[in-house]
Amino acid sequence: AQSVSQHNHHVILSEAASLELGCNYSYGGTVNLFWYVQYPGQHLQLLLKYFSGDPLVKGIKGFEAEFIKSKFSFNLRKPSVQWSDTAEYFCAVNGRGNKLVFGAGTILRVKS
Amino acid sequence: NAGVTQTPKFQVLKTGQSMTLQCAQDMNHNSMYWYRQDPGMGLRLIYYSASEGTTDKGEVPNGYNVSRLNKREFSLRLESAAPSQTSVYFCASSQGVGGETDTQYFGPGTRLTVL
């Protein structure tokens, strides 16, 4: 069975700090990888996704993620966070023949 | 396009009461999903419908039933609510027929409290 692990449940950063949110998954086959974001009071929306090709994926709002197959990881990064990035971030994995499995989420708070 | 809509936004039930959560999408998507979101546990799939006329269990189906009424609508029913079903419920849809590469589009959620 698939599982997704997000290392930090709460992260607090100051504006302009760099961000890296960890995501590891367990599934031996081909996977499709997603990061979703949930801003306060809003519903989930797609931040970025990886299916194949270049393992460095760029998403909206300056976010990027790198797929490292050997480490079963898909970490989310942003060089300089803004107060408006305060949100909960979910990593999700979809292996062949399976349904999307979400991690527990990481709550990011950016201090202005 | 409204995208994915859900009703109601909030609901309080007493233990043993029943209710149906409604979901509709106007994107002509084939697949629809129901998730529950609990603190520290992320989103867990309750039921899904890969196409009109089909439904399948997800990770946590116990205590729930679903109906894919037509291509647009997918409802979730709690027959006898329990406090353990207190959660935020999200409906989602995607274009493909259960496609693994599909992006899912989410509704605004229903916050349900069972006393």
Tab-separated table of C-alpha atoms in Angstrom:
chain	number	residue	atom	x	y	z
A	1	ALA	CA	0.000	0.000	0.000
A	2	GLN	CA	1.053	3.548	-0.651
A	3	SER	CA	1.862	5.937	2.164
A	4	VAL	CA	3.085	9.513	2.313
A	5	SER	CA	5.118	11.075	5.092
A	6	GLN	CA	5.488	14.805	5.635
A	7	HIS	CA	8.219	15.468	8.126
A	8	ASN	CA	7.085	18.656	9.800
A	9	HIS	CA	3.557	19.358	10.929
A	10	HIS	CA	4.185	23.011	11.793
A	11	VAL	CA	6.759	25.368	10.297
A	12	ILE	CA	7.181	29.022	11.259
A	13	LEU	CA	9.329	31.292	9.093
A	14	SER	CA	9.991	34.982	8.777
A	15	GLU	CA	9.292	36.716	5.490
A	16	ALA	CA	12.100	36.316	2.928
A	17	ALA	CA	13.330	33.096	4.537
A	18	SER	CA	13.791	30.054	2.331
A	19	LEU	CA	11.370	27.160	2.585
A	20	GLU	CA	11.790	23.450	2.153
A	21	LEU	CA	8.995	21.050	3.089
A	22	GLY	CA	9.849	17.386	3.107
A	23	CYS	CA	7.751	14.646	1.530
A	24	ASN	CA	8.627	10.963	1.316
A	25	TYR	CA	6.476	8.205	-0.071
A	26	SER	CA	6.484	4.463	-0.039
A	27	TYR	CA	5.601	2.799	-3.319
A	28	GLY	CA	7.918	0.758	-5.460
A	29	GLY	CA	6.461	1.456	-8.878
A	30	THR	CA	5.843	4.438	-11.089
A	31	VAL	CA	4.269	7.319	-9.206
A	32	ASN	CA	2.614	10.613	-9.944
A	33	LEU	CA	3.307	13.294	-7.366
A	34	PHE	CA	1.379	16.387	-6.337
A	35	TRP	CA	1.578	19.270	-3.930
A	36	TYR	CA	-1.710	20.889	-2.952
A	37	VAL	CA	-2.138	24.039	-0.865
A	38	GLN	CA	-5.016	25.115	1.346
A	39	TYR	CA	-5.037	28.821	2.218
A	40	PRO	CA	-6.962	29.816	5.365
A	41	GLY	CA	-10.684	29.487	4.765
A	42	GLN	CA	-10.240	28.229	1.221
A	43	HIS	CA	-10.364	24.853	-0.439
A	44	LEU	CA	-7.434	22.819	-1.701
A	45	GLN	CA	-5.834	23.852	-4.939
A	46	LEU	CA	-3.027	22.374	-6.984
A	47	LEU	CA	0.396	23.935	-6.486
A	48	LEU	CA	2.396	21.687	-8.820
A	49	LYS	CA	2.619	18.122	-10.096
A	50	TYR	CA	5.126	15.652	-11.501
A	51	PHE	CA	4.323	12.839	-13.893
A	52	SER	CA	7.512	12.306	-15.882
A	53	GLY	CA	10.439	14.132	-17.475
A	54	ASP	CA	12.473	16.821	-15.748
A	55	PRO	CA	12.480	15.947	-12.034
A	56	LEU	CA	12.564	19.641	-11.098
A	57	VAL	CA	9.022	20.916	-11.400
A	58	LYS	CA	7.988	24.541	-11.217
A	59	GLY	CA	4.556	25.501	-9.944
A	60	ILE	CA	2.551	28.591	-9.218
A	61	LYS	CA	3.646	31.466	-6.960
A	62	GLY	CA	7.366	30.674	-7.224
A	63	PHE	CA	7.176	27.177	-5.736
A	64	GLU	CA	9.168	24.268	-7.097
A	65	ALA	CA	9.649	20.647	-6.153
A	66	GLU	CA	12.295	18.074	-6.938
A	67	PHE	CA	11.576	14.402	-7.474
A	68	ILE	CA	14.459	12.236	-6.280
A	69	LYS	CA	13.551	8.682	-7.188
A	70	SER	CA	16.378	7.066	-5.233
A	71	LYS	CA	15.216	8.779	-2.056
A	72	PHE	CA	11.469	8.366	-2.707
A	73	SER	CA	11.194	12.092	-2.060
A	74	PHE	CA	9.366	15.063	-3.551
A	75	ASN	CA	10.343	18.078	-1.449
A	76	LEU	CA	8.719	21.456	-1.951
A	77	ARG	CA	10.876	24.583	-2.035
A	78	LYS	CA	10.571	28.325	-2.308
A	79	PRO	CA	13.596	30.650	-2.139
A	80	SER	CA	11.842	33.517	-0.356
A	81	VAL	CA	8.487	33.146	1.378
A	82	GLN	CA	5.878	35.859	1.761
A	83	TRP	CA	3.247	36.396	4.424
A	84	SER	CA	0.637	35.329	1.853
A	85	ASP	CA	2.209	31.849	1.707
A	86	THR	CA	0.724	31.096	5.122
A	87	ALA	CA	-1.285	27.950	4.450
A	88	GLU	CA	-1.391	24.199	4.898
A	89	TYR	CA	0.554	22.202	2.326
A	90	PHE	CA	-0.227	18.630	1.364
A	91	CYS	CA	1.928	16.207	-0.549
A	92	ALA	CA	0.016	13.500	-2.441
A	93	VAL	CA	1.051	10.418	-4.350
A	94	ASN	CA	-0.765	8.337	-6.915
A	95	GLY	CA	0.771	5.016	-7.855
A	96	ARG	CA	-0.327	2.939	-10.797
A	97	GLY	CA	-3.753	1.431	-10.236
A	98	ASN	CA	-4.171	3.231	-6.941
A	99	LYS	CA	-6.006	6.235	-5.693
A	100	LEU	CA	-4.460	9.490	-4.524
A	101	VAL	CA	-2.967	9.258	-1.030
A	102	PHE	CA	-2.313	12.431	0.941
A	103	GLY	CA	0.244	13.174	3.590
A	104	ALA	CA	-0.817	14.583	6.962
A	105	GLY	CA	-0.073	18.133	5.867
A	106	THR	CA	2.365	20.852	6.973
A	107	ILE	CA	1.023	24.089	8.396
A	108	LEU	CA	3.244	26.979	7.375
A	109	ARG	CA	3.029	30.276	9.185
A	110	VAL	CA	4.990	33.189	7.783
A	111	LYS	CA	5.629	36.051	10.150
A	112	SER	CA	5.606	39.530	8.640
B	1	ASN	CA	-17.918	27.925	-14.100
B	2	ALA	CA	-18.581	27.394	-10.415
B	3	GLY	CA	-16.278	24.364	-10.348
B	4	VAL	CA	-17.128	22.018	-7.478
B	5	THR	CA	-19.874	23.110	-5.121
B	6	GLN	CA	-20.912	21.539	-1.833
B	7	THR	CA	-23.894	21.983	0.446
B	8	PRO	CA	-24.256	22.608	3.285
B	9	LYS	CA	-21.176	24.540	4.445
B	10	PHE	CA	-21.776	23.747	8.109
B	11	GLN	CA	-23.911	21.168	9.881
B	12	VAL	CA	-24.410	20.049	13.462
B	13	LEU	CA	-26.022	16.667	14.081
B	14	LYS	CA	-26.923	14.636	17.130
B	15	THR	CA	-25.658	11.079	17.417
B	16	GLY	CA	-27.902	8.765	15.435
B	17	GLN	CA	-29.267	11.389	13.069
B	18	SER	CA	-28.878	10.991	9.334
B	19	MET	CA	-27.973	13.485	6.652
B	20	THR	CA	-26.800	13.753	3.064
B	21	LEU	CA	-23.969	15.950	1.857
B	22	GLN	CA	-24.428	17.190	-1.671
B	23	CYS	CA	-21.741	17.759	-4.276
B	24	ALA	CA	-21.988	18.971	-7.842
B	25	GLN	CA	-19.442	19.832	-10.530
B	26	ASP	CA	-19.957	21.716	-13.759
B	27	MET	CA	-16.695	20.779	-15.485
B	28	ASN	CA	-18.061	17.647	-17.200
B	29	HIS	CA	-15.616	15.540	-15.198
B	30	ASN	CA	-15.912	11.785	-15.151
B	31	SER	CA	-14.539	10.992	-11.699
B	32	MET	CA	-15.735	12.265	-8.352
B	33	TYR	CA	-14.460	11.699	-4.830
B	34	TRP	CA	-15.383	12.194	-1.197
B	35	TYR	CA	-12.665	12.813	1.386
B	36	ARG	CA	-12.628	13.605	5.064
B	37	GLN	CA	-9.980	15.853	6.573
B	38	ASP	CA	-8.974	15.425	10.208
B	39	PRO	CA	-6.203	17.320	12.028
B	40	GLY	CA	-2.828	15.652	11.634
B	41	MET	CA	-4.192	12.998	9.271
B	42	GLY	CA	-4.464	14.791	5.964
B	43	LEU	CA	-7.247	13.834	3.595
B	44	ARG	CA	-8.550	10.296	3.537
B	45	LEU	CA	-10.645	8.900	0.717
B	46	ILE	CA	-14.096	7.710	1.743
B	47	TYR	CA	-15.652	6.726	-1.595
B	48	TYR	CA	-15.083	7.537	-5.218
B	49	SER	CA	-16.872	7.216	-8.513
B	50	ALA	CA	-14.660	6.632	-11.529
B	51	SER	CA	-17.540	7.190	-13.919
B	52	GLU	CA	-21.267	7.740	-13.938
B	53	GLY	CA	-22.985	4.663	-12.575
B	54	THR	CA	-20.033	3.273	-10.626
B	55	THR	CA	-18.905	3.747	-7.052
B	56	ASP	CA	-16.092	2.166	-5.053
B	57	LYS	CA	-14.883	2.192	-1.482
B	58	GLY	CA	-11.861	4.180	-0.487
B	59	GLU	CA	-9.738	4.010	2.634
B	60	VAL	CA	-12.436	4.819	5.249
B	61	PRO	CA	-15.905	3.862	3.927
B	62	ASN	CA	-17.498	2.523	7.122
B	63	GLY	CA	-20.571	4.462	8.205
B	64	TYR	CA	-21.058	6.132	4.826
B	65	ASN	CA	-22.942	5.514	1.602
B	66	VAL	CA	-22.733	7.332	-1.699
B	67	SER	CA	-24.837	7.869	-4.783
B	68	ARG	CA	-23.613	9.036	-8.175
B	69	LEU	CA	-26.909	10.551	-9.181
B	70	ASN	CA	-25.722	11.604	-12.632
B	71	LYS	CA	-22.480	12.824	-14.149
B	72	ARG	CA	-22.660	16.122	-12.248
B	73	GLU	CA	-23.721	15.021	-8.783
B	74	PHE	CA	-22.207	12.763	-6.135
B	75	SER	CA	-23.802	12.649	-2.687
B	76	LEU	CA	-22.498	11.271	0.607
B	77	ARG	CA	-24.928	9.928	3.187
B	78	LEU	CA	-24.441	9.320	6.877
B	79	GLU	CA	-27.192	6.925	7.948
B	80	SER	CA	-26.581	7.119	11.691
B	81	ALA	CA	-24.084	9.802	12.599
B	82	ALA	CA	-21.443	9.153	15.262
B	83	PRO	CA	-19.098	11.601	17.036
B	84	SER	CA	-16.174	9.940	15.208
B	85	GLN	CA	-17.612	11.344	11.987
B	86	THR	CA	-17.006	14.904	13.128
B	87	SER	CA	-14.747	16.187	10.374
B	88	VAL	CA	-14.443	18.437	7.355
B	89	TYR	CA	-15.700	16.718	4.221
B	90	PHE	CA	-14.370	17.577	0.795
B	91	CYS	CA	-15.744	16.593	-2.556
B	92	ALA	CA	-13.432	16.561	-5.574
B	93	SER	CA	-13.638	15.787	-9.253
B	94	SER	CA	-11.215	14.969	-12.054
B	95	GLN	CA	-11.447	14.689	-15.803
B	96	GLY	CA	-10.342	11.136	-16.406
B	97	VAL	CA	-12.021	7.872	-15.556
B	98	GLY	CA	-10.069	7.253	-12.364
B	99	GLY	CA	-6.915	8.465	-14.087
B	100	GLU	CA	-3.705	8.421	-12.110
B	101	THR	CA	-2.318	11.569	-13.661
B	102	ASP	CA	-5.474	13.584	-13.182
B	103	THR	CA	-5.529	16.784	-11.237
B	104	GLN	CA	-8.340	16.766	-8.726
B	105	TYR	CA	-10.405	19.897	-8.196
B	106	PHE	CA	-11.841	20.401	-4.731
B	107	GLY	CA	-14.990	21.927	-3.359
B	108	PRO	CA	-15.065	24.352	-0.412
B	109	GLY	CA	-15.827	21.662	2.161
B	110	THR	CA	-18.569	20.890	4.676
B	111	ARG	CA	-17.733	21.206	8.358
B	112	LEU	CA	-19.749	18.561	10.212
B	113	THR	CA	-20.030	18.276	13.974
B	114	VAL	CA	-21.724	15.277	15.576
B	115	LEU	CA	-22.658	15.759	19.225
